[in-house]
CSV table of C-alpha atoms and ligand atoms in Angstrom, one decimal:
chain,number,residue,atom,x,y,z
A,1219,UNK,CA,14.0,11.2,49.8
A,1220,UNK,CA,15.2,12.8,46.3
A,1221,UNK,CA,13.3,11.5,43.4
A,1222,UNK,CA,15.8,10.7,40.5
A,1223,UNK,CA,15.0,11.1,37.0
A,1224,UNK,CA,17.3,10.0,34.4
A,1225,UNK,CA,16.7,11.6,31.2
A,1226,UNK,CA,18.1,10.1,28.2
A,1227,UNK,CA,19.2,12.8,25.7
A,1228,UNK,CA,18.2,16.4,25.4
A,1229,UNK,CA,14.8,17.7,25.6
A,1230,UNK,CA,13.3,21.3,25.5
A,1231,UNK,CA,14.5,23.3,28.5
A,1232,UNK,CA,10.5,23.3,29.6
A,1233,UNK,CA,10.5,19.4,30.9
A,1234,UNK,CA,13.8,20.4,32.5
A,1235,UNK,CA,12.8,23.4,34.4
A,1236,UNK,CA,9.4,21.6,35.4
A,1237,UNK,CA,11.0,18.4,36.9
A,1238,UNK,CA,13.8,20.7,38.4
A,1239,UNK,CA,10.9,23.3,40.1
A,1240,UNK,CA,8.9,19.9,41.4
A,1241,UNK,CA,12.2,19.2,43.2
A,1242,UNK,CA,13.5,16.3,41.3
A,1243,UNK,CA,16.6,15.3,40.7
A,1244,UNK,CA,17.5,15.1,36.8
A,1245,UNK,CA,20.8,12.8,35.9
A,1246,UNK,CA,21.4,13.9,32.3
A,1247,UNK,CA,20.2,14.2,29.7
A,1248,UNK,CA,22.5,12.2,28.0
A,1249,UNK,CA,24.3,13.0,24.4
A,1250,UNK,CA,21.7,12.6,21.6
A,1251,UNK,CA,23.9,10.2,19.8
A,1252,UNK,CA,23.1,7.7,22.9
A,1253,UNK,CA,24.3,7.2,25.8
A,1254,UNK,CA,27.1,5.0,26.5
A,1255,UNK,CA,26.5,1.9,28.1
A,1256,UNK,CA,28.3,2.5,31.2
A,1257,UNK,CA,26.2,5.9,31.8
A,1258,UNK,CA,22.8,4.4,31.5
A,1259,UNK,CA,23.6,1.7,33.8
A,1260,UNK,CA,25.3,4.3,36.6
A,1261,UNK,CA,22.3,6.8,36.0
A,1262,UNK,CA,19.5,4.0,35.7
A,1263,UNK,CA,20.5,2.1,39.0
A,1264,UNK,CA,19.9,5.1,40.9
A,1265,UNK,CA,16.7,6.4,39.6
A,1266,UNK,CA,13.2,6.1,40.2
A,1267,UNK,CA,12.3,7.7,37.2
A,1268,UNK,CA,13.3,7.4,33.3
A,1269,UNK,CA,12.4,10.1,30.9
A,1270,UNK,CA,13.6,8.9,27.4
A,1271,UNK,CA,13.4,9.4,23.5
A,1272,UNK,CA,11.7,6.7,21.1
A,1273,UNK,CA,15.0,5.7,20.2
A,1274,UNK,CA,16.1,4.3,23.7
A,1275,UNK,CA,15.6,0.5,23.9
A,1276,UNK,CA,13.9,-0.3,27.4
A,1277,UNK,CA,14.0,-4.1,27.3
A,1278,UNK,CA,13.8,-6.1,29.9
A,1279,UNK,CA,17.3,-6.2,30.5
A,1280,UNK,CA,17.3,-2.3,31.0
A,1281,UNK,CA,14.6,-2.3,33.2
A,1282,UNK,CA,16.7,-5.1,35.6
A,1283,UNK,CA,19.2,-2.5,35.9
A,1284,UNK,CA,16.7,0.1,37.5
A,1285,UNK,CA,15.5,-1.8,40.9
A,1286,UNK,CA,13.9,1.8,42.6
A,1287,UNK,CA,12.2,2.6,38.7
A,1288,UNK,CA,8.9,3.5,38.9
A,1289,UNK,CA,8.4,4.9,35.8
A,1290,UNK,CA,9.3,5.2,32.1
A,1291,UNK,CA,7.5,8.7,30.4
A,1292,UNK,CA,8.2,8.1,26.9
A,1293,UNK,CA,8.6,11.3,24.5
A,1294,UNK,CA,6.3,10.2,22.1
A,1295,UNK,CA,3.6,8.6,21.7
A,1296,UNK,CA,4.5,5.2,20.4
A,1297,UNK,CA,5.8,2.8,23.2
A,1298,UNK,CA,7.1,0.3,20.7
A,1299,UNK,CA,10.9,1.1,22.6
A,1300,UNK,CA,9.6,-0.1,25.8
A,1301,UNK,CA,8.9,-4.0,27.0
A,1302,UNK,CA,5.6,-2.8,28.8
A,1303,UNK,CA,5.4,-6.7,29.9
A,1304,UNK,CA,8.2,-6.2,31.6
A,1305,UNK,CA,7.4,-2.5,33.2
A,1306,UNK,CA,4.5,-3.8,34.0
A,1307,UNK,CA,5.5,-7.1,35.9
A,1308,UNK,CA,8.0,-4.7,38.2
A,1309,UNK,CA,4.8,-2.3,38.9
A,1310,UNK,CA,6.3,0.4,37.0
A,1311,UNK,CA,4.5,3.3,34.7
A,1312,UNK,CA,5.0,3.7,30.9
A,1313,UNK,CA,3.6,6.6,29.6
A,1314,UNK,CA,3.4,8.6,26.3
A,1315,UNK,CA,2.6,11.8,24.8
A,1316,UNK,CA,-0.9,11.4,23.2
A,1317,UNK,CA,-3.0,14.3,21.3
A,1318,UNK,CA,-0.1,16.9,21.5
A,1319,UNK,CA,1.8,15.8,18.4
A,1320,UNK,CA,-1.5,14.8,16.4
A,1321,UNK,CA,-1.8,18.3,14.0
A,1322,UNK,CA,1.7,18.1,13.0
A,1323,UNK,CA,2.3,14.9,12.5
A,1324,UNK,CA,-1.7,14.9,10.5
A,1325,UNK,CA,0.1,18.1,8.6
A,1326,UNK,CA,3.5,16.2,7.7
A,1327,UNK,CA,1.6,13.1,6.3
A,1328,UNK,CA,-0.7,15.4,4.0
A,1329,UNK,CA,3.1,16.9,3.4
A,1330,UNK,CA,4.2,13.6,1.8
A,1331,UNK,CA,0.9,12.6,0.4
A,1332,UNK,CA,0.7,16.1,-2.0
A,1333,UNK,CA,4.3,15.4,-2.1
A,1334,UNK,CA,4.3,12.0,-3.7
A,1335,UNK,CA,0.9,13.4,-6.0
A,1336,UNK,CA,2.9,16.1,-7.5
A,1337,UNK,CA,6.1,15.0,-7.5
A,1338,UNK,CA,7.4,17.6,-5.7
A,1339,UNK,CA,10.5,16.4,-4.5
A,1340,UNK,CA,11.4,15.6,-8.5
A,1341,UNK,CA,10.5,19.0,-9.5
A,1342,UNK,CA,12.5,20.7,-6.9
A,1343,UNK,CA,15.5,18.6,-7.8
A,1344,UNK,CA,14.6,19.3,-12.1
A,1345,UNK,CA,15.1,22.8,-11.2
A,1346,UNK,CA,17.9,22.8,-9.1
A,1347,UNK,CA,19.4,20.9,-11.7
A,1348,UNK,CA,19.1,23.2,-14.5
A,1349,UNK,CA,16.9,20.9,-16.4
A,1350,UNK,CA,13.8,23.3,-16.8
A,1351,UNK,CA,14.0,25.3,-20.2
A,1352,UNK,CA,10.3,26.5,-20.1
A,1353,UNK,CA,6.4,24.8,-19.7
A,1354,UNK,CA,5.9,21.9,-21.1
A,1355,UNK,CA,2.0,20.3,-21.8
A,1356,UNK,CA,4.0,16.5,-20.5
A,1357,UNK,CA,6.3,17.9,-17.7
A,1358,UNK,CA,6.3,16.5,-14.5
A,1359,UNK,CA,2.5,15.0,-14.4
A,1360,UNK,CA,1.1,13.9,-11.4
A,1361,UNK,CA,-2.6,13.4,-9.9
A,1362,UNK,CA,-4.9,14.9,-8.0
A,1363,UNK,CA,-6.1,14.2,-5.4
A,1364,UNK,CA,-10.3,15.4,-5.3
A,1365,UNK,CA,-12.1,12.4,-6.0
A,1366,UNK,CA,-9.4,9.7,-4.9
A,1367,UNK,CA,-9.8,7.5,-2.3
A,1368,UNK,CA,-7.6,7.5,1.2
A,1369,UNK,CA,-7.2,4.5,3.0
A,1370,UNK,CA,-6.1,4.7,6.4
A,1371,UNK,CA,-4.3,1.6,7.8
A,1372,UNK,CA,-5.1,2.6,11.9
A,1373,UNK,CA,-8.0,5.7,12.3
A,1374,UNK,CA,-7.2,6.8,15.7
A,1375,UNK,CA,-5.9,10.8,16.7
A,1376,UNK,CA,-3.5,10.5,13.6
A,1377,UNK,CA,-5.5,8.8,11.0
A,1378,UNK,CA,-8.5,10.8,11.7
A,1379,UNK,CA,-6.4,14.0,11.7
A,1380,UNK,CA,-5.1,13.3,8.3
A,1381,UNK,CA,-8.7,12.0,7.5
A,1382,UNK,CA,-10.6,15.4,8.5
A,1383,UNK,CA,-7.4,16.8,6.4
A,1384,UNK,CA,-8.2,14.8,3.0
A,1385,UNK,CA,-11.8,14.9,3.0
A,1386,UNK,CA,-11.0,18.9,2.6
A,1387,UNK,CA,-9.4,18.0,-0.2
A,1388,UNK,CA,-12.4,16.4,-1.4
A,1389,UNK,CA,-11.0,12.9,-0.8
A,1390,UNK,CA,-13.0,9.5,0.1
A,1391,UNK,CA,-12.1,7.9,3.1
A,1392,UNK,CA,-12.2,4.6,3.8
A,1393,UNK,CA,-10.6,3.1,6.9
A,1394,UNK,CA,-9.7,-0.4,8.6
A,1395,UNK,CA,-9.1,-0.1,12.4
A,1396,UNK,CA,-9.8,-2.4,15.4
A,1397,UNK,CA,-13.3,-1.1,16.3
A,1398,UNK,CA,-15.7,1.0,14.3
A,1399,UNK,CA,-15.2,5.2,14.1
A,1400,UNK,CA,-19.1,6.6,14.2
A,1401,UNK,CA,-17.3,10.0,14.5
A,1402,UNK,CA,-15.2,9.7,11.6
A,1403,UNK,CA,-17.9,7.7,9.4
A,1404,UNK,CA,-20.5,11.2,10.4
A,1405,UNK,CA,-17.9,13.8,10.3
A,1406,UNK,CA,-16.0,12.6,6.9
A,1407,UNK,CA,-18.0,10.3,5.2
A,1408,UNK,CA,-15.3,7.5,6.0
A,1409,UNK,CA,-16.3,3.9,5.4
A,1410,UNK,CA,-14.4,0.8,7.5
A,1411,UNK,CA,-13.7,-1.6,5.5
A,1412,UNK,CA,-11.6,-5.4,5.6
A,1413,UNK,CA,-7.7,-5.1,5.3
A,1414,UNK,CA,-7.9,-6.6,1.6
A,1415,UNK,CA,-10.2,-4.2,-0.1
A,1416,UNK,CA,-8.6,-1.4,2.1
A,1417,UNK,CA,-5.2,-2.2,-0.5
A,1418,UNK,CA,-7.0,-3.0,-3.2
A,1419,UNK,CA,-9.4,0.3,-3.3
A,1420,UNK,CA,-6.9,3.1,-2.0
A,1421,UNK,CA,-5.3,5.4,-4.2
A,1422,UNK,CA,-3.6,6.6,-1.3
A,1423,UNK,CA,-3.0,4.1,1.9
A,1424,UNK,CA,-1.6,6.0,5.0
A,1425,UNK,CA,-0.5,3.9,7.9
A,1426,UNK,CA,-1.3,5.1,11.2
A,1427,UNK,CA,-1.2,2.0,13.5
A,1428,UNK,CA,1.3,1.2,16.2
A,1429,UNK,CA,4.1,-0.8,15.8
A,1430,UNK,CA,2.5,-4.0,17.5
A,1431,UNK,CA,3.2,-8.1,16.9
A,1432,UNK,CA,0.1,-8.2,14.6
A,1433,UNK,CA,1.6,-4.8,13.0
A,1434,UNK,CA,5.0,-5.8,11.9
A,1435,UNK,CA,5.6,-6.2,8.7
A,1436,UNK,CA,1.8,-6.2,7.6
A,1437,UNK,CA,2.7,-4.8,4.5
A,1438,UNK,CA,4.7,-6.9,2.5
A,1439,UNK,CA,5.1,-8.4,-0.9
A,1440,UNK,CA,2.2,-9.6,-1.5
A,1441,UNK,CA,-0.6,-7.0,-0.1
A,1442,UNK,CA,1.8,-4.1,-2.3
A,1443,UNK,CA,1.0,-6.3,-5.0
A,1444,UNK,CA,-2.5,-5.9,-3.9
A,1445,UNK,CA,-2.4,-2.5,-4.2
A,1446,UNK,CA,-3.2,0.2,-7.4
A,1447,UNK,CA,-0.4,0.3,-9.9
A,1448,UNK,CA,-0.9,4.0,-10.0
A,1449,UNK,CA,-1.1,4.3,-5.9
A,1450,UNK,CA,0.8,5.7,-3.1
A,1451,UNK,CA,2.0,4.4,0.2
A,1452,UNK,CA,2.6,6.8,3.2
A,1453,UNK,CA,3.6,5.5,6.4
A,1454,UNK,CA,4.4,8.5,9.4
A,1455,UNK,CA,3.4,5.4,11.9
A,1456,UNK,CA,6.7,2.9,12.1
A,1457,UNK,CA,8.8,1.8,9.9
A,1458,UNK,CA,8.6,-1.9,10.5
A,1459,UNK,CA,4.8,-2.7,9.8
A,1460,UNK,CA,6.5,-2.2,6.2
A,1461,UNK,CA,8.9,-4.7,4.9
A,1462,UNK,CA,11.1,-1.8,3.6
A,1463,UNK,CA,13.3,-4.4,0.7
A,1464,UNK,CA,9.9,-5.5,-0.5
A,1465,UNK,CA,8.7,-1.7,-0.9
A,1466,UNK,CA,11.7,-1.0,-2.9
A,1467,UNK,CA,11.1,-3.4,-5.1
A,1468,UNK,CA,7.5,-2.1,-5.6
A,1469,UNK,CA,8.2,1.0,-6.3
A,1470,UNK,CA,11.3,-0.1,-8.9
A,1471,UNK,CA,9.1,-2.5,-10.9
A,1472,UNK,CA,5.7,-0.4,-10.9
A,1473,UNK,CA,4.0,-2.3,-8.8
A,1474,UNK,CA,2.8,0.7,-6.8
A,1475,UNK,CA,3.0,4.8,-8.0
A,1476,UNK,CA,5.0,6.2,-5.4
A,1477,UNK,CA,5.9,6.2,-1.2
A,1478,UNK,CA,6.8,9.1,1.3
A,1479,UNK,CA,8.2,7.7,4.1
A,1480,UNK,CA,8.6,9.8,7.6
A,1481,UNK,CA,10.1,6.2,9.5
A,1482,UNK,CA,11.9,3.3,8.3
A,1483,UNK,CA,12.2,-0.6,9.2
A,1484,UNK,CA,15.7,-0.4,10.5
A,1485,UNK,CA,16.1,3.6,11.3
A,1486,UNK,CA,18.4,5.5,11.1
A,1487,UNK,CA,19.7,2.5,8.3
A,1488,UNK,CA,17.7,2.3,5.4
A,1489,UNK,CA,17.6,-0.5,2.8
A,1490,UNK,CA,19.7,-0.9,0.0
A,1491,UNK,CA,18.2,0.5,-3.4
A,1492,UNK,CA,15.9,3.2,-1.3
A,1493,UNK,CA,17.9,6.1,-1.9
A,1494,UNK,CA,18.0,5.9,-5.6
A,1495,UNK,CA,14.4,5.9,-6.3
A,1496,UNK,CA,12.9,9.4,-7.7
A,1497,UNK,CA,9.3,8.3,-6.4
A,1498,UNK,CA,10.3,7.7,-2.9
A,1499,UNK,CA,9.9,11.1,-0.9
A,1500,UNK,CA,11.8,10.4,2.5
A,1501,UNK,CA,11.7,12.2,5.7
A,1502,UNK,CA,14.0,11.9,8.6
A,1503,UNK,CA,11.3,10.8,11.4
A,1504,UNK,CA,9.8,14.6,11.7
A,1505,UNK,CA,6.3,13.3,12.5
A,1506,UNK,CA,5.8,15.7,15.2
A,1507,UNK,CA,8.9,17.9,14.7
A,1508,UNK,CA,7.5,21.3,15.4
A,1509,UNK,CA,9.0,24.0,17.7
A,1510,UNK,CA,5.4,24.1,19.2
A,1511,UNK,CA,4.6,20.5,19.5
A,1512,UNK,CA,8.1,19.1,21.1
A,1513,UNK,CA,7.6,21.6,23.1
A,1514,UNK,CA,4.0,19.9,24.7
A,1515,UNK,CA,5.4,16.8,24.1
A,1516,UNK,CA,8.3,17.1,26.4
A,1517,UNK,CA,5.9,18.9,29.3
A,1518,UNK,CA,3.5,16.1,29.1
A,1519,UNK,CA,6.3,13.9,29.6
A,1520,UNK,CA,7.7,15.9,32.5
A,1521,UNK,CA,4.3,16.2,34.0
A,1522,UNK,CA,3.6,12.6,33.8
A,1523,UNK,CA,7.4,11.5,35.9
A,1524,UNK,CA,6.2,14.0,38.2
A,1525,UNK,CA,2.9,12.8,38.9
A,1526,UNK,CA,4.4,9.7,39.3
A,1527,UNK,CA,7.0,10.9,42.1
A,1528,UNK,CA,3.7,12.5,43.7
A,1529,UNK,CA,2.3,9.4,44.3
A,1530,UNK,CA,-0.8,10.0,41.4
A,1531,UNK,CA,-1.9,8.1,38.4
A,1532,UNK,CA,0.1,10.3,35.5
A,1533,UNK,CA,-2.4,11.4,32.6
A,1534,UNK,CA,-0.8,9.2,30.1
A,1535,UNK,CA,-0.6,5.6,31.4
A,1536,UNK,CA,0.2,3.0,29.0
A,1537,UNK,CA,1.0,0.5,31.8
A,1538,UNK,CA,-0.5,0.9,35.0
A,1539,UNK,CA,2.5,0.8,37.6
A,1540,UNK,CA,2.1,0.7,41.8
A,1541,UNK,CA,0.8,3.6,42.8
A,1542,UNK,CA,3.1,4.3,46.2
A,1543,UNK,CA,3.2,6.9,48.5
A,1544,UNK,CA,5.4,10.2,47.6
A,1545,UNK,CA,8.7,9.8,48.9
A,1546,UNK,CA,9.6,11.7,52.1
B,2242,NAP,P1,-4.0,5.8,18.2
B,2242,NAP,O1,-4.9,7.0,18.5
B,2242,NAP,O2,-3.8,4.8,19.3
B,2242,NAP,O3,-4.4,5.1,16.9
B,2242,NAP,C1,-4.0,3.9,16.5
B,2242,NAP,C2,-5.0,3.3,15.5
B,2242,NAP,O4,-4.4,2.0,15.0
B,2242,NAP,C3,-6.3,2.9,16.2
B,2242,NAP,O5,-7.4,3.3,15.3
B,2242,NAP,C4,-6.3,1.4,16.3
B,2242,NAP,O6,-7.6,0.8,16.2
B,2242,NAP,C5,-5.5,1.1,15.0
B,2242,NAP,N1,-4.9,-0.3,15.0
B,2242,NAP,C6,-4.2,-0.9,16.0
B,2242,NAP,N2,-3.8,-2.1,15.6
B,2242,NAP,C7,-4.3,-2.3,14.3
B,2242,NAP,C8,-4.3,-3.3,13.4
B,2242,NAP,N3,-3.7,-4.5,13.6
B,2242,NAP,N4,-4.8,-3.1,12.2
B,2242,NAP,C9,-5.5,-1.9,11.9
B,2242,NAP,N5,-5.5,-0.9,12.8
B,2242,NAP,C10,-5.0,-1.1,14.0
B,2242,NAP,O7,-2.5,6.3,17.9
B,2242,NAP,P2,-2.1,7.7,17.3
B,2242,NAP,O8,-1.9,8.8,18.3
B,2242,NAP,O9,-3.0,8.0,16.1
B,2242,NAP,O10,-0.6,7.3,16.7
B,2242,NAP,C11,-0.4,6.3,15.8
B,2242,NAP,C12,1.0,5.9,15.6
B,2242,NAP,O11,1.7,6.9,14.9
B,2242,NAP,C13,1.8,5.8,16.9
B,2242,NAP,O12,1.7,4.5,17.5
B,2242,NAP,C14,3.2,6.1,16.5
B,2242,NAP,O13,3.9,4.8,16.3
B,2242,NAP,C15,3.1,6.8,15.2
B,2242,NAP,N6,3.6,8.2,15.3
B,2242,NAP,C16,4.6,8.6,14.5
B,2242,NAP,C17,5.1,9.9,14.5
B,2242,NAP,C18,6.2,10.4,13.7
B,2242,NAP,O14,7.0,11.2,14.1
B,2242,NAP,N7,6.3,10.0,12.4
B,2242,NAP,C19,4.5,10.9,15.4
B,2242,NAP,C20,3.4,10.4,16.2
B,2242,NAP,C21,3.0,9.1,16.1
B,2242,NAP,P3,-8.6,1.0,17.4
B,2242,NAP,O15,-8.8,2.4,17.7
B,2242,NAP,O16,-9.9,0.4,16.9
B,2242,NAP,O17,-8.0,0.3,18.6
């Protein structure tokens, strides 16, 4: 029996010639602006597997549409897209694309962090604009960053990437996480603290936590106003454990320095009033966009559908799905 794979929208040619080589059967991959409704329930209902983009909503209701699925392989490493609930009641695999997108997306958050200090994105745009007419003692001042302190809202691949990446830059690194980080705390000095003093004590807090229930919308109003008038907020995790309208208003009224966002609340949207602020350095969701890196991503994904059609445990289960003989 042919093992389907539906694959959502376009990947590197690498995942395709791997599934293909394996002997499945890919239906796609679908237009990057999304699929229409009509294809994913046509290709779904006859697949076994789904290979899809962060962007693709897997709800429950998707994953009735797909009786034979046996497994989702996420490109990307947050599963936020999926209801792994769901998968997981049906006996089917979720998997991601840990470790191979944790250098670039560490080296776009530094990106945005030296970014926001030096107010790069103003200075490109003072030029550009014909405004520079020679040095100036007062022009363009930002901070530096040797003796400030990082906080790091999540400390796992990402956030001790970007850690190992600071401290270099003769940062202090402090860190709230679920469970303690001996390896960061002995390799970079890093200290865990409580969520409060993590705000209040940063002079730059980086979010590197999933997008979770307990995650969404953790930073609001009130912990931005708990924050340093003179700090920065970077957030390369997901948009949504930031209320976005309450971050505009921060960053309008002073209440904090300055933001670089890589991901927004209600991407590809963003809210009203963003646009227009000069110390708001935006990103379109490039994380992990490197020629290299989507490369590994998309293999990993491949590898993991595969494993699955196999009859094996894939490398990268999120949800543990039935593990059922190979099809003949
Ligand atoms: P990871 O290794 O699983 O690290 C997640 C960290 O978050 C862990 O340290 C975890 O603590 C911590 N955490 C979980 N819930 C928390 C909470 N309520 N409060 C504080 N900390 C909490 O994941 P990763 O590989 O570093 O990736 C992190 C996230 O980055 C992904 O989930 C994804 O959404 C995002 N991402 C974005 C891009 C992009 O393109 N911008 C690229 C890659 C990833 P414990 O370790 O103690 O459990």
């Amino acid at each position: 029996m042919t093992f389907r794979v539906t694959v959502s929208r376009p990947v590197p040619d690498a995942a395709l010639a791997l599934l293909r080589e394996a002997g499945l059967e890919v239906l796609g991959p679908g237009p990057s602006e999304g699929m229409a409704e009509a294809d994913w329930t046509d290709r779904l209902a006859r697949s076994e597997g789904l290979l899809c983009w962060l962007s693709d909503r897997v709800d429950a209701a998707r994953l009735a549409q797909a009786p034979c699925l046996r497994v989702v392989a996420n490109y990307a490493v947050g599963v936020d897209n999926i209801d792994r609930e769901a998968a997981g009641v049906r006996g089917i695999w979720v998997t991601n694309t840990p470790d191979v997108l944790t250098e670039a997306t560490a080296d776009l958050t530094l990106g945005l962090i030296l970014a926001c200090a030096r107010r790069l994105v103003e200075a490109d745009r003072f030029v550009r604009e014909g405004r520079f007419a020679g040095w100036r003692s007062d022009l363009l001042l930002g901070t530096e960053l040797a003796g400030k302190t990082l906080g790091l809202l999540g400390a796992g691949r990402i956030g001790s990437a970007v850690a190992r990446r600071a401290a270099a830059f003769g940062m202090k690194i402090l860190y709230n996480a679920n469970s303690p980080k001996s390896d960061l705390e002995r390799t970079c000095g890093a200290q865990r603290v409580a969520f409060p003093p993590l705000l209040s004590r940063s002079d730059v807090l980086s979010i590197h936590c999933p997008l979770s229930s307990e995650t969404r919308g953790l930073i609001a109003r009130a912990e931005l106003h708990r924050m340093k008038r003179t700090s920065i907020l970077v957030n390369t995790a997901r948009g949504a454990v930031v209320r976005e309208a309450d971050l505009v208003e921060a960053l309008r009224d002073g209440t904090i320095a300055a933001a670089g966002l890589d991901v927004f609340e209600s991407e590809p949207a963003l809210s009203p009033g963003l646009c227009a602020l000069p110390n708001a350095v935006l990103a379109p969701h490039i994380g992990s966009a490197t020629v290299e890196t989507r490369d590994r991503m998309a293999v990993l994904a491949a590898r993991n559908v595969i494993a699955v059609s196999r009859g094996e445990e894939p490398a990268n289960a999120v949800v543990r799905g039935a593990v059922s003989p190979p099809p003949r």
